[in-house]
Amino acid sequence: MKNLKIGKKLTRFPLIQGGMGVGISLGRLAGTVAREGGIGIISTAQIGYREKDFDRDPKAANLRAIASEMDKARSISPGGIIGYNIMTALREYAAHVKAAVKAGADIIISGAGLPTELPALTAGSGTKIAPIVSTDKSANVILKYWDKKYEKTADLVVVEGPEAGGHLGFKKEELAEYTKEAYAEEIKKIIRTVGSYAEKYGKEIPVVVAGGIYDSADVKRVMELGADGVQVATRFVTTEECDADIRYKEAYIQASKEDIAIVKSPVGMPGRAIMNPLMRRVADGEKVPHSPCHRCLSKCRPAEIPYCITDGLIDAVKGNIEKGLVFCGAKAWKAEKIDTVREAVLSLFA
C-alpha cells in the first residue's frame, strides 16, 4: 500500500479511521488520528447530542456541532486530513453535507444507502467524496449514476465488508453467504470496477477496505487483494482519545466473542452490537418506550419502532451500557486494554 492523497495532503499511513456515531468519533479522536498520519473522520449522526437545545431543536444542535467538532479536530491537527462520515439515511442529509463543506472537510464518506446527491451537494468545493459500498453491484450502481448524471466520479471508494460494526450493507441472509474467501472475490471485483472509472477519468481512485480489520495481519490480508488502504473503526474505540465514555470502552474489553451478535435496527437494517439487556428485550419482542422523536432517520416511523436508535446510542456513549445500544465490529472481543491512538496505528502497520 502507498499513502493516500486527499487533495494536496498526503497520509503517513494508508489509514482511515471509520466514522462512528453517536458521539464515538468526534473531534478529539479524528484530530488525533489525523495528527498521527491517518485520515480522521467525524460522524455527524446526532453529533449535537450534548448541545443544550438538542431535545428542542436537534437540527440546529447538530449543525452547530458539525462546525465545533471540526474546530476541535483542527486544533489537534491543523494540517492533517479530517473529514466526516454522513449517512444518507439521515433526515437532514443535505444540510449535514453542506455544513461539513462549510466547516472545511477534506473528505466526506457517505453510506447507509447510496449517496446519489453527494456530487451536487459538494459541487464547487475542494471537499473530496467517497461512497461506501458493500458489493460490486452497489459500486456499479453509484459510480454509473454519478458518471451519467454529473459527469463525475469518486475520489475514493470505501468497501465495507460483512464483519463491520453498526449498520451493515447486507441483508441478514447475505451475511452467512459471504465467507472470508467469497468476500475476498467480491473485493477484487469492486477493485476492477473502480479501476474502469479511474481509467475513464484519468485519475487515481483508491479503494479502501473496511470491516473486521483489527491488526496488522488483517491489513496484510486486504493488501494482498489489491486494496490501497484500510478503514478501521472498532480498534480505535479502546483508545484514550476516543470520545466515548470509559464504560463504553470497557464494554468492548469485557465482551467475549459470543457476546457480539447481529441485531435488528429500528429501521429494519441488520447491525452488529454487543448483546446486553436492551438488545435481549428487543430480541424477546418487547417494545421499549422512547423519548419524543429527534428526527434522525428519514424512514423512521416512531409509532412502529421496537426501540429508538437515538436513545440507545446516546445512552451507550454516555456510559449507560445496560440501557444503551453498543454497536461494534466483529472483532471487538479482541480488545484487552485501553491504549493510545499512536499505539493503535502502529499495531496496524507493524
Tab-separated table of C-alpha atoms in Angstrom:
chain	number	residue	atom	x	y	z
A	1	MET	CA	0.000	0.000	0.000
A	2	LYS	CA	1.097	3.555	-0.600
A	3	ASN	CA	-0.058	6.631	1.214
A	4	LEU	CA	-3.421	8.152	0.345
A	5	LYS	CA	-3.520	11.559	-1.327
A	6	ILE	CA	-6.536	13.708	-0.491
A	7	GLY	CA	-6.337	16.981	-2.380
A	8	LYS	CA	-2.815	18.245	-1.772
A	9	LYS	CA	-2.440	16.376	1.513
A	10	LEU	CA	-0.765	13.010	1.948
A	11	THR	CA	-1.200	10.469	4.744
A	12	ARG	CA	1.743	8.807	6.506
A	13	PHE	CA	-0.271	5.592	6.763
A	14	PRO	CA	-2.891	4.338	4.229
A	15	LEU	CA	-5.482	4.501	7.001
A	16	ILE	CA	-8.926	5.979	7.506
A	17	GLN	CA	-10.434	5.957	10.992
A	18	GLY	CA	-14.034	4.897	10.444
A	19	GLY	CA	-16.855	7.216	11.427
A	20	MET	CA	-18.784	6.056	14.499
A	21	GLY	CA	-21.986	7.727	15.683
A	22	VAL	CA	-23.490	8.775	18.005
A	23	GLY	CA	-20.581	10.629	19.618
A	24	ILE	CA	-17.963	7.868	19.394
A	25	SER	CA	-15.797	9.535	16.744
A	26	LEU	CA	-15.861	13.266	17.277
A	27	GLY	CA	-13.173	15.948	17.055
A	28	ARG	CA	-10.759	14.543	19.619
A	29	LEU	CA	-10.441	11.099	18.044
A	30	ALA	CA	-10.471	12.345	14.448
A	31	GLY	CA	-7.922	15.061	15.171
A	32	THR	CA	-5.572	12.654	16.920
A	33	VAL	CA	-5.735	10.085	14.094
A	34	ALA	CA	-5.006	12.866	11.594
A	35	ARG	CA	-2.065	14.060	13.686
A	36	GLU	CA	-0.673	10.518	13.701
A	37	GLY	CA	-0.752	10.368	9.916
A	38	GLY	CA	-4.090	8.784	9.072
A	39	ILE	CA	-7.402	10.287	7.963
A	40	GLY	CA	-9.588	11.279	10.922
A	41	ILE	CA	-13.332	11.013	10.451
A	42	ILE	CA	-16.071	12.706	12.490
A	43	SER	CA	-19.537	11.124	12.397
A	44	THR	CA	-22.383	13.621	12.017
A	45	ALA	CA	-25.071	11.199	13.261
A	46	GLN	CA	-26.758	13.084	16.138
A	47	ILE	CA	-23.428	14.857	16.643
A	48	GLY	CA	-25.095	17.602	18.655
A	49	TYR	CA	-26.479	15.333	21.388
A	50	ARG	CA	-24.582	17.262	24.082
A	51	GLU	CA	-25.906	20.666	22.967
A	52	LYS	CA	-28.368	22.313	25.355
A	53	ASP	CA	-31.069	22.670	22.710
A	54	PHE	CA	-30.721	19.145	21.261
A	55	ASP	CA	-34.099	17.933	22.555
A	56	ARG	CA	-35.849	21.085	21.380
A	57	ASP	CA	-34.091	21.682	18.051
A	58	PRO	CA	-31.892	18.719	17.050
A	59	LYS	CA	-31.234	20.098	13.555
A	60	ALA	CA	-29.700	23.321	14.834
A	61	ALA	CA	-27.770	21.480	17.538
A	62	ASN	CA	-26.297	19.040	15.027
A	63	LEU	CA	-25.310	21.710	12.509
A	64	ARG	CA	-23.599	23.736	15.240
A	65	ALA	CA	-21.706	20.674	16.461
A	66	ILE	CA	-20.529	19.780	12.931
A	67	ALA	CA	-18.599	23.063	12.943
A	68	SER	CA	-17.379	22.924	16.556
A	69	GLU	CA	-16.101	19.348	16.322
A	70	MET	CA	-14.072	20.243	13.218
A	71	ASP	CA	-12.623	23.204	15.136
A	72	LYS	CA	-11.637	20.797	17.904
A	73	ALA	CA	-10.037	18.378	15.442
A	74	ARG	CA	-8.145	21.170	13.668
A	75	SER	CA	-6.769	22.438	16.990
A	76	ILE	CA	-5.176	18.986	17.421
A	77	SER	CA	-4.066	18.552	13.801
A	78	PRO	CA	-4.031	21.863	11.874
A	79	GLY	CA	-2.579	20.329	8.706
A	80	GLY	CA	-3.972	16.804	8.940
A	81	ILE	CA	-6.626	15.151	6.795
A	82	ILE	CA	-10.001	15.403	8.526
A	83	GLY	CA	-13.433	14.629	7.152
A	84	TYR	CA	-16.920	13.441	8.002
A	85	ASN	CA	-18.983	10.297	7.724
A	86	ILE	CA	-22.524	11.315	6.757
A	87	MET	CA	-25.248	8.680	6.440
A	88	THR	CA	-27.614	9.061	3.503
A	89	ALA	CA	-30.366	7.709	5.765
A	90	LEU	CA	-30.310	10.922	7.806
A	91	ARG	CA	-33.353	13.144	7.508
A	92	GLU	CA	-31.104	16.229	7.279
A	93	TYR	CA	-28.525	14.637	4.984
A	94	ALA	CA	-28.216	17.575	2.585
A	95	ALA	CA	-27.871	20.090	5.409
A	96	HIS	CA	-25.155	17.978	7.053
A	97	VAL	CA	-23.168	17.724	3.813
A	98	LYS	CA	-23.347	21.480	3.248
A	99	ALA	CA	-22.309	22.152	6.854
A	100	ALA	CA	-19.379	19.737	6.508
A	101	VAL	CA	-18.184	21.500	3.355
A	102	LYS	CA	-18.500	24.877	5.083
A	103	ALA	CA	-16.507	23.539	8.043
A	104	GLY	CA	-13.630	22.709	5.712
A	105	ALA	CA	-13.932	18.927	5.350
A	106	ASP	CA	-11.116	17.398	3.338
A	107	ILE	CA	-13.353	14.443	2.501
A	108	ILE	CA	-16.919	13.225	3.021
A	109	ILE	CA	-17.501	9.483	3.256
A	110	SER	CA	-21.129	8.527	2.777
A	111	GLY	CA	-23.068	5.280	3.106
A	112	ALA	CA	-26.150	3.749	4.777
A	113	GLY	CA	-27.738	3.896	1.346
A	114	LEU	CA	-26.368	5.186	-1.949
A	115	PRO	CA	-25.223	8.847	-1.831
A	116	THR	CA	-26.755	9.852	-5.161
A	117	GLU	CA	-26.809	13.595	-4.355
A	118	LEU	CA	-23.296	13.913	-2.945
A	119	PRO	CA	-21.601	15.351	-6.078
A	120	ALA	CA	-24.244	18.080	-6.398
A	121	LEU	CA	-24.089	18.973	-2.706
A	122	THR	CA	-20.294	19.354	-2.766
A	123	ALA	CA	-20.019	20.992	-6.208
A	124	GLY	CA	-17.587	23.885	-6.369
A	125	SER	CA	-15.812	22.957	-3.157
A	126	GLY	CA	-12.453	21.332	-2.502
A	127	THR	CA	-14.068	18.545	-0.481
A	128	LYS	CA	-13.392	15.072	-1.869
A	129	ILE	CA	-16.193	12.496	-1.968
A	130	ALA	CA	-16.220	8.779	-1.228
A	131	PRO	CA	-19.181	6.381	-1.344
A	132	ILE	CA	-19.327	3.340	0.928
A	133	VAL	CA	-20.213	0.181	-0.992
A	134	SER	CA	-20.570	-3.413	0.145
A	135	THR	CA	-20.930	-5.260	-3.171
A	136	ASP	CA	-19.764	-4.918	-6.745
A	137	LYS	CA	-23.386	-4.310	-7.708
A	138	SER	CA	-23.671	-1.275	-5.407
A	139	ALA	CA	-20.306	0.043	-6.643
A	140	ASN	CA	-21.506	-0.234	-10.238
A	141	VAL	CA	-24.812	1.481	-9.455
A	142	ILE	CA	-23.389	4.547	-7.686
A	143	LEU	CA	-20.402	5.074	-9.987
A	144	LYS	CA	-22.554	4.735	-13.106
A	145	TYR	CA	-25.139	7.141	-11.651
A	146	TRP	CA	-22.523	9.789	-10.817
A	147	ASP	CA	-20.933	9.343	-14.232
A	148	LYS	CA	-24.210	9.731	-16.148
A	149	LYS	CA	-25.821	12.477	-14.080
A	150	TYR	CA	-22.863	14.610	-13.005
A	151	GLU	CA	-20.022	13.521	-15.324
A	152	LYS	CA	-18.077	12.979	-12.127
A	153	THR	CA	-16.615	10.018	-10.290
A	154	ALA	CA	-15.484	9.173	-6.779
A	155	ASP	CA	-12.237	10.435	-5.299
A	156	LEU	CA	-12.007	7.329	-3.129
A	157	VAL	CA	-14.205	4.270	-2.533
A	158	VAL	CA	-14.703	2.509	0.812
A	159	VAL	CA	-15.598	-1.185	0.614
A	160	GLU	CA	-17.336	-2.153	3.859
A	161	GLY	CA	-17.461	-5.894	4.442
A	162	PRO	CA	-19.749	-8.139	6.494
A	163	GLU	CA	-17.572	-8.006	9.637
A	164	ALA	CA	-18.125	-4.264	10.100
A	165	GLY	CA	-19.828	-2.713	13.108
A	166	GLY	CA	-23.051	-0.767	13.309
A	167	HIS	CA	-25.437	-0.817	10.353
A	168	LEU	CA	-24.443	-3.270	7.647
A	169	GLY	CA	-24.931	-3.011	3.905
A	170	PHE	CA	-26.213	-6.578	3.616
A	171	LYS	CA	-29.437	-8.461	4.209
A	172	LYS	CA	-29.203	-10.838	7.152
A	173	GLU	CA	-29.197	-13.925	4.908
A	174	GLU	CA	-26.324	-12.494	2.840
A	175	LEU	CA	-24.098	-12.308	5.906
A	176	ALA	CA	-23.966	-16.096	6.127
A	177	GLU	CA	-23.179	-16.437	2.412
A	178	TYR	CA	-20.115	-14.205	2.493
A	179	THR	CA	-17.288	-16.310	3.854
A	180	LYS	CA	-13.860	-14.652	4.002
A	181	GLU	CA	-12.949	-16.322	0.703
A	182	ALA	CA	-16.210	-15.333	-1.003
A	183	TYR	CA	-15.926	-11.720	0.120
A	184	ALA	CA	-12.295	-11.567	-0.971
A	185	GLU	CA	-13.520	-12.267	-4.500
A	186	GLU	CA	-16.147	-9.513	-4.128
A	187	ILE	CA	-13.433	-7.051	-3.114
A	188	LYS	CA	-11.414	-7.947	-6.217
A	189	LYS	CA	-14.487	-7.344	-8.401
A	190	ILE	CA	-15.060	-3.933	-6.819
A	191	ILE	CA	-11.401	-3.010	-7.356
A	192	ARG	CA	-11.782	-3.858	-11.053
A	193	THR	CA	-14.998	-1.831	-11.344
A	194	VAL	CA	-13.441	1.200	-9.649
A	195	GLY	CA	-10.382	0.794	-11.872
A	196	SER	CA	-12.513	1.162	-15.000
A	197	TYR	CA	-13.773	4.559	-13.798
A	198	ALA	CA	-10.273	5.604	-12.752
A	199	GLU	CA	-9.148	4.870	-16.298
A	200	LYS	CA	-12.071	6.733	-17.834
A	201	TYR	CA	-11.444	9.849	-15.747
A	202	GLY	CA	-7.638	9.620	-15.883
A	203	LYS	CA	-7.223	9.745	-12.115
A	204	GLU	CA	-6.368	7.510	-9.208
A	205	ILE	CA	-9.343	6.278	-7.161
A	206	PRO	CA	-8.019	4.494	-4.074
A	207	VAL	CA	-10.054	1.528	-2.858
A	208	VAL	CA	-10.052	1.303	0.932
A	209	VAL	CA	-11.315	-1.859	2.621
A	210	ALA	CA	-13.247	-1.780	5.911
A	211	GLY	CA	-14.919	-4.304	8.204
A	212	GLY	CA	-13.146	-6.717	10.536
A	213	ILE	CA	-9.732	-5.070	10.276
A	214	TYR	CA	-8.208	-5.099	13.726
A	215	ASP	CA	-4.480	-5.867	13.469
A	216	SER	CA	-1.538	-5.998	11.077
A	217	ALA	CA	-2.480	-9.489	9.847
A	218	ASP	CA	-5.850	-8.122	8.678
A	219	VAL	CA	-4.123	-5.205	6.953
A	220	LYS	CA	-1.754	-7.556	5.134
A	221	ARG	CA	-4.652	-9.785	4.057
A	222	VAL	CA	-6.519	-6.976	2.268
A	223	MET	CA	-3.273	-5.571	0.926
A	224	GLU	CA	-2.720	-8.854	-0.887
A	225	LEU	CA	-6.147	-8.465	-2.517
A	226	GLY	CA	-5.023	-5.196	-4.081
A	227	ALA	CA	-6.555	-2.684	-1.654
A	228	ASP	CA	-4.955	0.762	-1.445
A	229	GLY	CA	-5.727	1.281	2.220
A	230	VAL	CA	-7.841	0.276	5.203
A	231	GLN	CA	-10.654	1.875	7.171
A	232	VAL	CA	-10.611	0.903	10.832
A	233	ALA	CA	-13.172	1.826	13.488
A	234	THR	CA	-13.527	-0.725	16.311
A	235	ARG	CA	-9.788	-0.728	17.039
A	236	PHE	CA	-9.937	2.980	17.910
A	237	VAL	CA	-12.795	2.702	20.431
A	238	THR	CA	-10.497	1.412	23.162
A	239	THR	CA	-8.070	4.328	22.900
A	240	GLU	CA	-7.604	7.130	25.399
A	241	GLU	CA	-8.543	9.683	22.752
A	242	CYS	CA	-11.854	8.091	21.705
A	243	ASP	CA	-14.724	10.431	22.527
A	244	ALA	CA	-16.897	7.770	24.243
A	245	ASP	CA	-17.352	7.289	27.992
A	246	ILE	CA	-14.850	4.968	29.685
A	247	ARG	CA	-17.677	2.483	30.410
A	248	TYR	CA	-18.339	2.172	26.675
A	249	LYS	CA	-14.703	1.299	26.099
A	250	GLU	CA	-14.748	-1.187	28.972
A	251	ALA	CA	-17.764	-2.924	27.407
A	252	TYR	CA	-15.530	-3.842	24.467
A	253	ILE	CA	-12.759	-5.086	26.746
A	254	GLN	CA	-15.177	-7.213	28.771
A	255	ALA	CA	-17.057	-8.634	25.763
A	256	SER	CA	-16.474	-12.204	24.656
A	257	LYS	CA	-16.798	-13.408	21.079
A	258	GLU	CA	-20.193	-14.925	21.964
A	259	ASP	CA	-21.483	-11.547	23.219
A	260	ILE	CA	-21.312	-9.996	19.747
A	261	ALA	CA	-24.402	-10.539	17.637
A	262	ILE	CA	-26.366	-9.361	14.625
A	263	VAL	CA	-29.226	-7.209	15.894
A	264	LYS	CA	-32.176	-5.502	14.267
A	265	SER	CA	-32.151	-1.756	13.824
A	266	PRO	CA	-35.414	0.205	14.228
A	267	VAL	CA	-35.252	0.932	10.501
A	268	GLY	CA	-35.084	-2.761	9.615
A	269	MET	CA	-31.395	-2.951	8.700
A	270	PRO	CA	-29.188	-5.569	10.352
A	271	GLY	CA	-26.443	-4.272	12.601
A	272	ARG	CA	-23.701	-5.679	14.824
A	273	ALA	CA	-23.651	-4.913	18.525
A	274	ILE	CA	-22.814	-6.284	21.959
A	275	MET	CA	-25.762	-8.189	23.397
A	276	ASN	CA	-26.960	-6.531	26.601
A	277	PRO	CA	-30.270	-6.140	28.493
A	278	LEU	CA	-31.651	-3.680	25.897
A	279	MET	CA	-30.912	-5.959	22.958
A	280	ARG	CA	-32.302	-9.001	24.794
A	281	ARG	CA	-35.552	-7.137	25.466
A	282	VAL	CA	-35.786	-6.277	21.769
A	283	ALA	CA	-34.940	-9.868	20.745
A	284	ASP	CA	-37.764	-11.084	23.021
A	285	GLY	CA	-40.217	-8.909	21.092
A	286	GLU	CA	-40.621	-6.171	23.681
A	287	LYS	CA	-41.390	-2.632	22.536
A	288	VAL	CA	-39.140	-0.296	24.526
A	289	PRO	CA	-40.624	3.136	25.408
A	290	HIS	CA	-38.699	6.045	23.911
A	291	SER	CA	-38.302	9.803	24.071
A	292	PRO	CA	-40.021	12.227	21.667
A	293	CYS	CA	-38.645	11.913	18.128
A	294	HIS	CA	-35.303	13.605	17.455
A	295	ARG	CA	-35.892	13.356	13.687
A	296	CYS	CA	-32.694	11.478	12.896
A	297	LEU	CA	-33.608	8.979	10.161
A	298	SER	CA	-35.728	9.800	7.127
A	299	LYS	CA	-37.591	6.482	7.029
A	300	CYS	CA	-38.221	6.002	10.757
A	301	ARG	CA	-41.834	5.736	11.996
A	302	PRO	CA	-41.705	6.456	15.750
A	303	ALA	CA	-45.038	4.760	16.490
A	304	GLU	CA	-43.878	1.478	14.970
A	305	ILE	CA	-40.239	1.069	16.057
A	306	PRO	CA	-39.236	-1.526	18.717
A	307	TYR	CA	-36.848	0.986	20.321
A	308	CYS	CA	-35.342	4.387	19.497
A	309	ILE	CA	-31.872	4.178	17.992
A	310	THR	CA	-31.034	7.742	19.086
A	311	ASP	CA	-31.971	6.966	22.701
A	312	GLY	CA	-29.983	3.732	22.611
A	313	LEU	CA	-26.838	5.221	21.126
A	314	ILE	CA	-26.872	8.294	23.380
A	315	ASP	CA	-27.308	6.114	26.480
A	316	ALA	CA	-24.367	3.989	25.338
A	317	VAL	CA	-21.948	6.828	24.567
A	318	LYS	CA	-22.741	8.371	27.961
A	319	GLY	CA	-21.820	5.083	29.646
A	320	ASN	CA	-25.291	3.690	30.404
A	321	ILE	CA	-24.280	0.344	28.914
A	322	GLU	CA	-27.205	-1.689	30.252
A	323	LYS	CA	-29.787	0.554	28.551
A	324	GLY	CA	-27.713	1.582	25.542
A	325	LEU	CA	-27.074	0.218	22.069
A	326	VAL	CA	-23.377	-0.704	21.889
A	327	PHE	CA	-22.505	-1.062	18.221
A	328	CYS	CA	-19.214	-2.823	17.465
A	329	GLY	CA	-17.280	-4.679	14.793
A	330	ALA	CA	-16.956	-8.462	14.668
A	331	LYS	CA	-13.555	-8.367	16.366
A	332	ALA	CA	-14.384	-6.074	19.304
A	333	TRP	CA	-13.838	-9.056	21.646
A	334	LYS	CA	-10.114	-8.858	20.845
A	335	ALA	CA	-9.776	-5.635	22.862
A	336	GLU	CA	-7.749	-6.254	26.009
A	337	LYS	CA	-6.792	-2.806	27.254
A	338	ILE	CA	-7.074	0.903	26.646
A	339	ASP	CA	-4.113	2.313	24.755
A	340	THR	CA	-3.377	5.406	22.681
A	341	VAL	CA	-4.202	6.212	19.070
A	342	ARG	CA	-0.496	6.134	18.278
A	343	GLU	CA	-0.173	2.612	19.694
A	344	ALA	CA	-3.254	1.509	17.737
A	345	VAL	CA	-1.910	2.903	14.461
A	346	LEU	CA	1.500	1.290	14.944
A	347	SER	CA	-0.121	-2.060	15.793
A	348	LEU	CA	-1.944	-1.986	12.448
A	349	PHE	CA	1.179	-1.282	10.426
A	350	ALA	CA	3.734	-3.279	12.428
